[in-house]
């Protein structure tokens, strides 16, 4: 059953089922959905990739994705977008068809230089529906990408970048349409993006908003103003959200005890952590593990009612 807890920390793979190892700066991988899912009976248990983001191209059929603390339906024609470090798993229908593109976060950073607004694509795991025309463009680009990855003809790297950029642009436009967030990022957006990047690497240290402002080279007042405009929340609220997300991951997808989770997240007092989690989540860590864990379990497709 997808959603069962791992024995210990959340599994982190290179590609699913492969031991974690260093990711090359320019790593790009493409394979059919059938390749890794059929041998696993169409059931991919919750896991994460530390330095790899993924695009699932769903051409036919569908299934369901567990992403962090949500369960999301996936149906063709669509793209499923999974950023690096996000915990995710799938229960696919056996008739699903499509591809999986896996990209190093460093390679993605190179692509973002063509247009920084592309960074909006991998803010959180999600699925975006495609029109028939967009799906035809994406499948054509994916086929060309797979061909380019299989040889080293002249212009090989440029061709790979071109195909990926065309897919990312389709994803971006759909994400913006869904979020009604068209337009270039503002200065506040850019500062908040830098804040989120720093939070991602340091949230376990429980540093103050003043520490983050100093590290980003702005005043605390400027940082608070930017987060209020761009995110509608304070800097510490963004830090707390990231901390709670990591706590939810551990509660849902590992067998770690509440105290163990608290210490791993930088809390010296597990009781204080429980109060902190309850205040932000509306229930205690143990209640969340029990209620949400049950809700997120997805039966294999052949067992579905």
mmCIF file with all atom_site columns, N, CA, C and O in Angstrom, residues 200-228:
data_model
loop_
_atom_site.group_PDB
_atom_site.id
_atom_site.type_symbol
_atom_site.label_atom_id
_atom_site.label_alt_id
_atom_site.label_comp_id
_atom_site.label_asym_id
_atom_site.label_entity_id
_atom_site.label_seq_id
_atom_site.pdbx_PDB_ins_code
_atom_site.Cartn_x
_atom_site.Cartn_y
_atom_site.Cartn_z
_atom_site.occupancy
_atom_site.B_iso_or_equiv
_atom_site.pdbx_formal_charge
_atom_site.auth_seq_id
_atom_site.auth_comp_id
_atom_site.auth_asym_id
_atom_site.auth_atom_id
_atom_site.pdbx_PDB_model_num
ATOM 1   N N  . UNK A 1 200 ? 15.781 26.698 2.744  1.00 0.00 ? 200 UNK A N  1
ATOM 2   C CA . UNK A 1 200 ? 15.857 25.290 2.351  1.00 0.00 ? 200 UNK A CA 1
ATOM 3   C C  . UNK A 1 200 ? 17.105 24.613 2.898  1.00 0.00 ? 200 UNK A C  1
ATOM 4   O O  . UNK A 1 200 ? 17.073 23.438 3.280  1.00 0.00 ? 200 UNK A O  1
ATOM 5   N N  . UNK A 1 201 ? 18.199 25.338 2.975  1.00 0.00 ? 201 UNK A N  1
ATOM 6   C CA . UNK A 1 201 ? 19.451 24.723 3.426  1.00 0.00 ? 201 UNK A CA 1
ATOM 7   C C  . UNK A 1 201 ? 19.714 24.908 4.919  1.00 0.00 ? 201 UNK A C  1
ATOM 8   O O  . UNK A 1 201 ? 20.590 24.243 5.476  1.00 0.00 ? 201 UNK A O  1
ATOM 9   N N  . UNK A 1 202 ? 18.940 25.808 5.603  1.00 0.00 ? 202 UNK A N  1
ATOM 10  C CA . UNK A 1 202 ? 19.280 26.146 6.985  1.00 0.00 ? 202 UNK A CA 1
ATOM 11  C C  . UNK A 1 202 ? 18.104 26.101 7.950  1.00 0.00 ? 202 UNK A C  1
ATOM 12  O O  . UNK A 1 202 ? 18.241 26.510 9.113  1.00 0.00 ? 202 UNK A O  1
ATOM 13  N N  . UNK A 1 203 ? 16.944 25.599 7.515  1.00 0.00 ? 203 UNK A N  1
ATOM 14  C CA . UNK A 1 203 ? 15.766 25.686 8.394  1.00 0.00 ? 203 UNK A CA 1
ATOM 15  C C  . UNK A 1 203 ? 15.928 24.904 9.686  1.00 0.00 ? 203 UNK A C  1
ATOM 16  O O  . UNK A 1 203 ? 15.303 25.220 10.700 1.00 0.00 ? 203 UNK A O  1
ATOM 17  N N  . UNK A 1 204 ? 16.775 23.885 9.675  1.00 0.00 ? 204 UNK A N  1
ATOM 18  C CA . UNK A 1 204 ? 16.974 23.100 10.905 1.00 0.00 ? 204 UNK A CA 1
ATOM 19  C C  . UNK A 1 204 ? 17.737 23.871 11.981 1.00 0.00 ? 204 UNK A C  1
ATOM 20  O O  . UNK A 1 204 ? 17.762 23.452 13.136 1.00 0.00 ? 204 UNK A O  1
ATOM 21  N N  . UNK A 1 205 ? 18.368 24.979 11.602 1.00 0.00 ? 205 UNK A N  1
ATOM 22  C CA . UNK A 1 205 ? 19.148 25.760 12.567 1.00 0.00 ? 205 UNK A CA 1
ATOM 23  C C  . UNK A 1 205 ? 18.283 26.717 13.367 1.00 0.00 ? 205 UNK A C  1
ATOM 24  O O  . UNK A 1 205 ? 18.741 27.287 14.362 1.00 0.00 ? 205 UNK A O  1
ATOM 25  N N  . UNK A 1 206 ? 17.023 26.936 12.931 1.00 0.00 ? 206 UNK A N  1
ATOM 26  C CA . UNK A 1 206 ? 16.072 27.795 13.643 1.00 0.00 ? 206 UNK A CA 1
ATOM 27  C C  . UNK A 1 206 ? 16.644 29.192 13.852 1.00 0.00 ? 206 UNK A C  1
ATOM 28  O O  . UNK A 1 206 ? 16.568 29.770 14.942 1.00 0.00 ? 206 UNK A O  1
ATOM 29  N N  . UNK A 1 207 ? 17.247 29.766 12.813 1.00 0.00 ? 207 UNK A N  1
ATOM 30  C CA . UNK A 1 207 ? 17.805 31.115 12.898 1.00 0.00 ? 207 UNK A CA 1
ATOM 31  C C  . UNK A 1 207 ? 16.688 32.163 12.887 1.00 0.00 ? 207 UNK A C  1
ATOM 32  O O  . UNK A 1 207 ? 15.570 31.902 12.449 1.00 0.00 ? 207 UNK A O  1
ATOM 33  N N  . UNK A 1 208 ? 16.999 33.351 13.333 1.00 0.00 ? 208 UNK A N  1
ATOM 34  C CA . UNK A 1 208 ? 16.008 34.426 13.432 1.00 0.00 ? 208 UNK A CA 1
ATOM 35  C C  . UNK A 1 208 ? 15.831 35.121 12.083 1.00 0.00 ? 208 UNK A C  1
ATOM 36  O O  . UNK A 1 208 ? 16.664 34.994 11.175 1.00 0.00 ? 208 UNK A O  1
ATOM 37  N N  . UNK A 1 209 ? 14.762 35.900 11.972 1.00 0.00 ? 209 UNK A N  1
ATOM 38  C CA . UNK A 1 209 ? 14.528 36.682 10.762 1.00 0.00 ? 209 UNK A CA 1
ATOM 39  C C  . UNK A 1 209 ? 15.667 37.676 10.546 1.00 0.00 ? 209 UNK A C  1
ATOM 40  O O  . UNK A 1 209 ? 16.070 37.937 9.399  1.00 0.00 ? 209 UNK A O  1
ATOM 41  N N  . UNK A 1 210 ? 16.204 38.227 11.628 1.00 0.00 ? 210 UNK A N  1
ATOM 42  C CA . UNK A 1 210 ? 17.321 39.168 11.518 1.00 0.00 ? 210 UNK A CA 1
ATOM 43  C C  . UNK A 1 210 ? 18.555 38.480 10.931 1.00 0.00 ? 210 UNK A C  1
ATOM 44  O O  . UNK A 1 210 ? 19.293 39.076 10.132 1.00 0.00 ? 210 UNK A O  1
ATOM 45  N N  . UNK A 1 211 ? 18.787 37.215 11.304 1.00 0.00 ? 211 UNK A N  1
ATOM 46  C CA . UNK A 1 211 ? 19.909 36.458 10.749 1.00 0.00 ? 211 UNK A CA 1
ATOM 47  C C  . UNK A 1 211 ? 19.745 36.282 9.244  1.00 0.00 ? 211 UNK A C  1
ATOM 48  O O  . UNK A 1 211 ? 20.703 36.432 8.476  1.00 0.00 ? 211 UNK A O  1
ATOM 49  N N  . UNK A 1 212 ? 18.516 35.953 8.820  1.00 0.00 ? 212 UNK A N  1
ATOM 50  C CA . UNK A 1 212 ? 18.264 35.771 7.383  1.00 0.00 ? 212 UNK A CA 1
ATOM 51  C C  . UNK A 1 212 ? 18.430 37.092 6.633  1.00 0.00 ? 212 UNK A C  1
ATOM 52  O O  . UNK A 1 212 ? 19.014 37.132 5.544  1.00 0.00 ? 212 UNK A O  1
ATOM 53  N N  . UNK A 1 213 ? 17.940 38.188 7.193  1.00 0.00 ? 213 UNK A N  1
ATOM 54  C CA . UNK A 1 213 ? 18.077 39.485 6.539  1.00 0.00 ? 213 UNK A CA 1
ATOM 55  C C  . UNK A 1 213 ? 19.547 39.850 6.365  1.00 0.00 ? 213 UNK A C  1
ATOM 56  O O  . UNK A 1 213 ? 19.968 40.307 5.283  1.00 0.00 ? 213 UNK A O  1
ATOM 57  N N  . UNK A 1 214 ? 20.338 39.639 7.408  1.00 0.00 ? 214 UNK A N  1
ATOM 58  C CA . UNK A 1 214 ? 21.763 39.962 7.332  1.00 0.00 ? 214 UNK A CA 1
ATOM 59  C C  . UNK A 1 214 ? 22.453 39.123 6.263  1.00 0.00 ? 214 UNK A C  1
ATOM 60  O O  . UNK A 1 214 ? 23.280 39.632 5.485  1.00 0.00 ? 214 UNK A O  1
ATOM 61  N N  . UNK A 1 215 ? 22.126 37.846 6.205  1.00 0.00 ? 215 UNK A N  1
ATOM 62  C CA . UNK A 1 215 ? 22.747 36.953 5.217  1.00 0.00 ? 215 UNK A CA 1
ATOM 63  C C  . UNK A 1 215 ? 22.372 37.344 3.792  1.00 0.00 ? 215 UNK A C  1
ATOM 64  O O  . UNK A 1 215 ? 23.169 37.156 2.858  1.00 0.00 ? 215 UNK A O  1
ATOM 65  N N  . UNK A 1 216 ? 21.173 37.890 3.615  1.00 0.00 ? 216 UNK A N  1
ATOM 66  C CA . UNK A 1 216 ? 20.709 38.290 2.286  1.00 0.00 ? 216 UNK A CA 1
ATOM 67  C C  . UNK A 1 216 ? 21.107 39.723 1.937  1.00 0.00 ? 216 UNK A C  1
ATOM 68  O O  . UNK A 1 216 ? 20.834 40.188 0.825  1.00 0.00 ? 216 UNK A O  1
ATOM 69  N N  . UNK A 1 217 ? 21.731 40.431 2.875  1.00 0.00 ? 217 UNK A N  1
ATOM 70  C CA . UNK A 1 217 ? 22.214 41.777 2.611  1.00 0.00 ? 217 UNK A CA 1
ATOM 71  C C  . UNK A 1 217 ? 21.138 42.835 2.555  1.00 0.00 ? 217 UNK A C  1
ATOM 72  O O  . UNK A 1 217 ? 21.282 43.840 1.842  1.00 0.00 ? 217 UNK A O  1
ATOM 73  N N  . UNK A 1 218 ? 20.045 42.632 3.299  1.00 0.00 ? 218 UNK A N  1
ATOM 74  C CA . UNK A 1 218 ? 18.970 43.622 3.347  1.00 0.00 ? 218 UNK A CA 1
ATOM 75  C C  . UNK A 1 218 ? 18.609 43.873 4.801  1.00 0.00 ? 218 UNK A C  1
ATOM 76  O O  . UNK A 1 218 ? 18.981 43.112 5.696  1.00 0.00 ? 218 UNK A O  1
ATOM 77  N N  . UNK A 1 219 ? 17.861 44.943 5.025  1.00 0.00 ? 219 UNK A N  1
ATOM 78  C CA . UNK A 1 219 ? 17.408 45.222 6.385  1.00 0.00 ? 219 UNK A CA 1
ATOM 79  C C  . UNK A 1 219 ? 16.255 44.296 6.742  1.00 0.00 ? 219 UNK A C  1
ATOM 80  O O  . UNK A 1 219 ? 15.564 43.761 5.862  1.00 0.00 ? 219 UNK A O  1
ATOM 81  N N  . UNK A 1 220 ? 16.035 44.122 8.035  1.00 0.00 ? 220 UNK A N  1
ATOM 82  C CA . UNK A 1 220 ? 14.927 43.290 8.491  1.00 0.00 ? 220 UNK A CA 1
ATOM 83  C C  . UNK A 1 220 ? 13.596 43.889 8.020  1.00 0.00 ? 220 UNK A C  1
ATOM 84  O O  . UNK A 1 220 ? 12.687 43.152 7.617  1.00 0.00 ? 220 UNK A O  1
ATOM 85  N N  . UNK A 1 221 ? 13.493 45.218 8.034  1.00 0.00 ? 221 UNK A N  1
ATOM 86  C CA . UNK A 1 221 ? 12.265 45.872 7.566  1.00 0.00 ? 221 UNK A CA 1
ATOM 87  C C  . UNK A 1 221 ? 12.010 45.566 6.092  1.00 0.00 ? 221 UNK A C  1
ATOM 88  O O  . UNK A 1 221 ? 10.873 45.267 5.696  1.00 0.00 ? 221 UNK A O  1
ATOM 89  N N  . UNK A 1 222 ? 13.063 45.617 5.271  1.00 0.00 ? 222 UNK A N  1
ATOM 90  C CA . UNK A 1 222 ? 12.913 45.327 3.834  1.00 0.00 ? 222 UNK A CA 1
ATOM 91  C C  . UNK A 1 222 ? 12.502 43.878 3.610  1.00 0.00 ? 222 UNK A C  1
ATOM 92  O O  . UNK A 1 222 ? 11.675 43.587 2.746  1.00 0.00 ? 222 UNK A O  1
ATOM 93  N N  . UNK A 1 223 ? 13.089 42.975 4.387  1.00 0.00 ? 223 UNK A N  1
ATOM 94  C CA . UNK A 1 223 ? 12.743 41.558 4.233  1.00 0.00 ? 223 UNK A CA 1
ATOM 95  C C  . UNK A 1 223 ? 11.285 41.321 4.620  1.00 0.00 ? 223 UNK A C  1
ATOM 96  O O  . UNK A 1 223 ? 10.554 40.611 3.918  1.00 0.00 ? 223 UNK A O  1
ATOM 97  N N  . UNK A 1 224 ? 10.858 41.914 5.713  1.00 0.00 ? 224 UNK A N  1
ATOM 98  C CA . UNK A 1 224 ? 9.468  41.744 6.139  1.00 0.00 ? 224 UNK A CA 1
ATOM 99  C C  . UNK A 1 224 ? 8.497  42.328 5.114  1.00 0.00 ? 224 UNK A C  1
ATOM 100 O O  . UNK A 1 224 ? 7.453  41.751 4.825  1.00 0.00 ? 224 UNK A O  1
ATOM 101 N N  . UNK A 1 225 ? 8.857  43.468 4.547  1.00 0.00 ? 225 UNK A N  1
ATOM 102 C CA . UNK A 1 225 ? 8.007  44.104 3.536  1.00 0.00 ? 225 UNK A CA 1
ATOM 103 C C  . UNK A 1 225 ? 7.906  43.234 2.296  1.00 0.00 ? 225 UNK A C  1
ATOM 104 O O  . UNK A 1 225 ? 6.822  43.060 1.723  1.00 0.00 ? 225 UNK A O  1
ATOM 105 N N  . UNK A 1 226 ? 9.034  42.649 1.871  1.00 0.00 ? 226 UNK A N  1
ATOM 106 C CA . UNK A 1 226 ? 9.040  41.815 0.669  1.00 0.00 ? 226 UNK A CA 1
ATOM 107 C C  . UNK A 1 226 ? 8.216  40.549 0.858  1.00 0.00 ? 226 UNK A C  1
ATOM 108 O O  . UNK A 1 226 ? 7.436  40.161 -0.020 1.00 0.00 ? 226 UNK A O  1
ATOM 109 N N  . UNK A 1 227 ? 8.363  39.901 2.003  1.00 0.00 ? 227 UNK A N  1
ATOM 110 C CA . UNK A 1 227 ? 7.599  38.668 2.219  1.00 0.00 ? 227 UNK A CA 1
ATOM 111 C C  . UNK A 1 227 ? 6.107  38.959 2.352  1.00 0.00 ? 227 UNK A C  1
ATOM 112 O O  . UNK A 1 227 ? 5.273  38.170 1.916  1.00 0.00 ? 227 UNK A O  1
ATOM 113 N N  . UNK A 1 228 ? 5.770  40.118 2.920  1.00 0.00 ? 228 UNK A N  1
ATOM 114 C CA . UNK A 1 228 ? 4.354  40.480 3.033  1.00 0.00 ? 228 UNK A CA 1
ATOM 115 C C  . UNK A 1 228 ? 3.750  40.699 1.652  1.00 0.00 ? 228 UNK A C  1
ATOM 116 O O  . UNK A 1 228 ? 2.627  40.261 1.376  1.00 0.00 ? 228 UNK A O  1
#
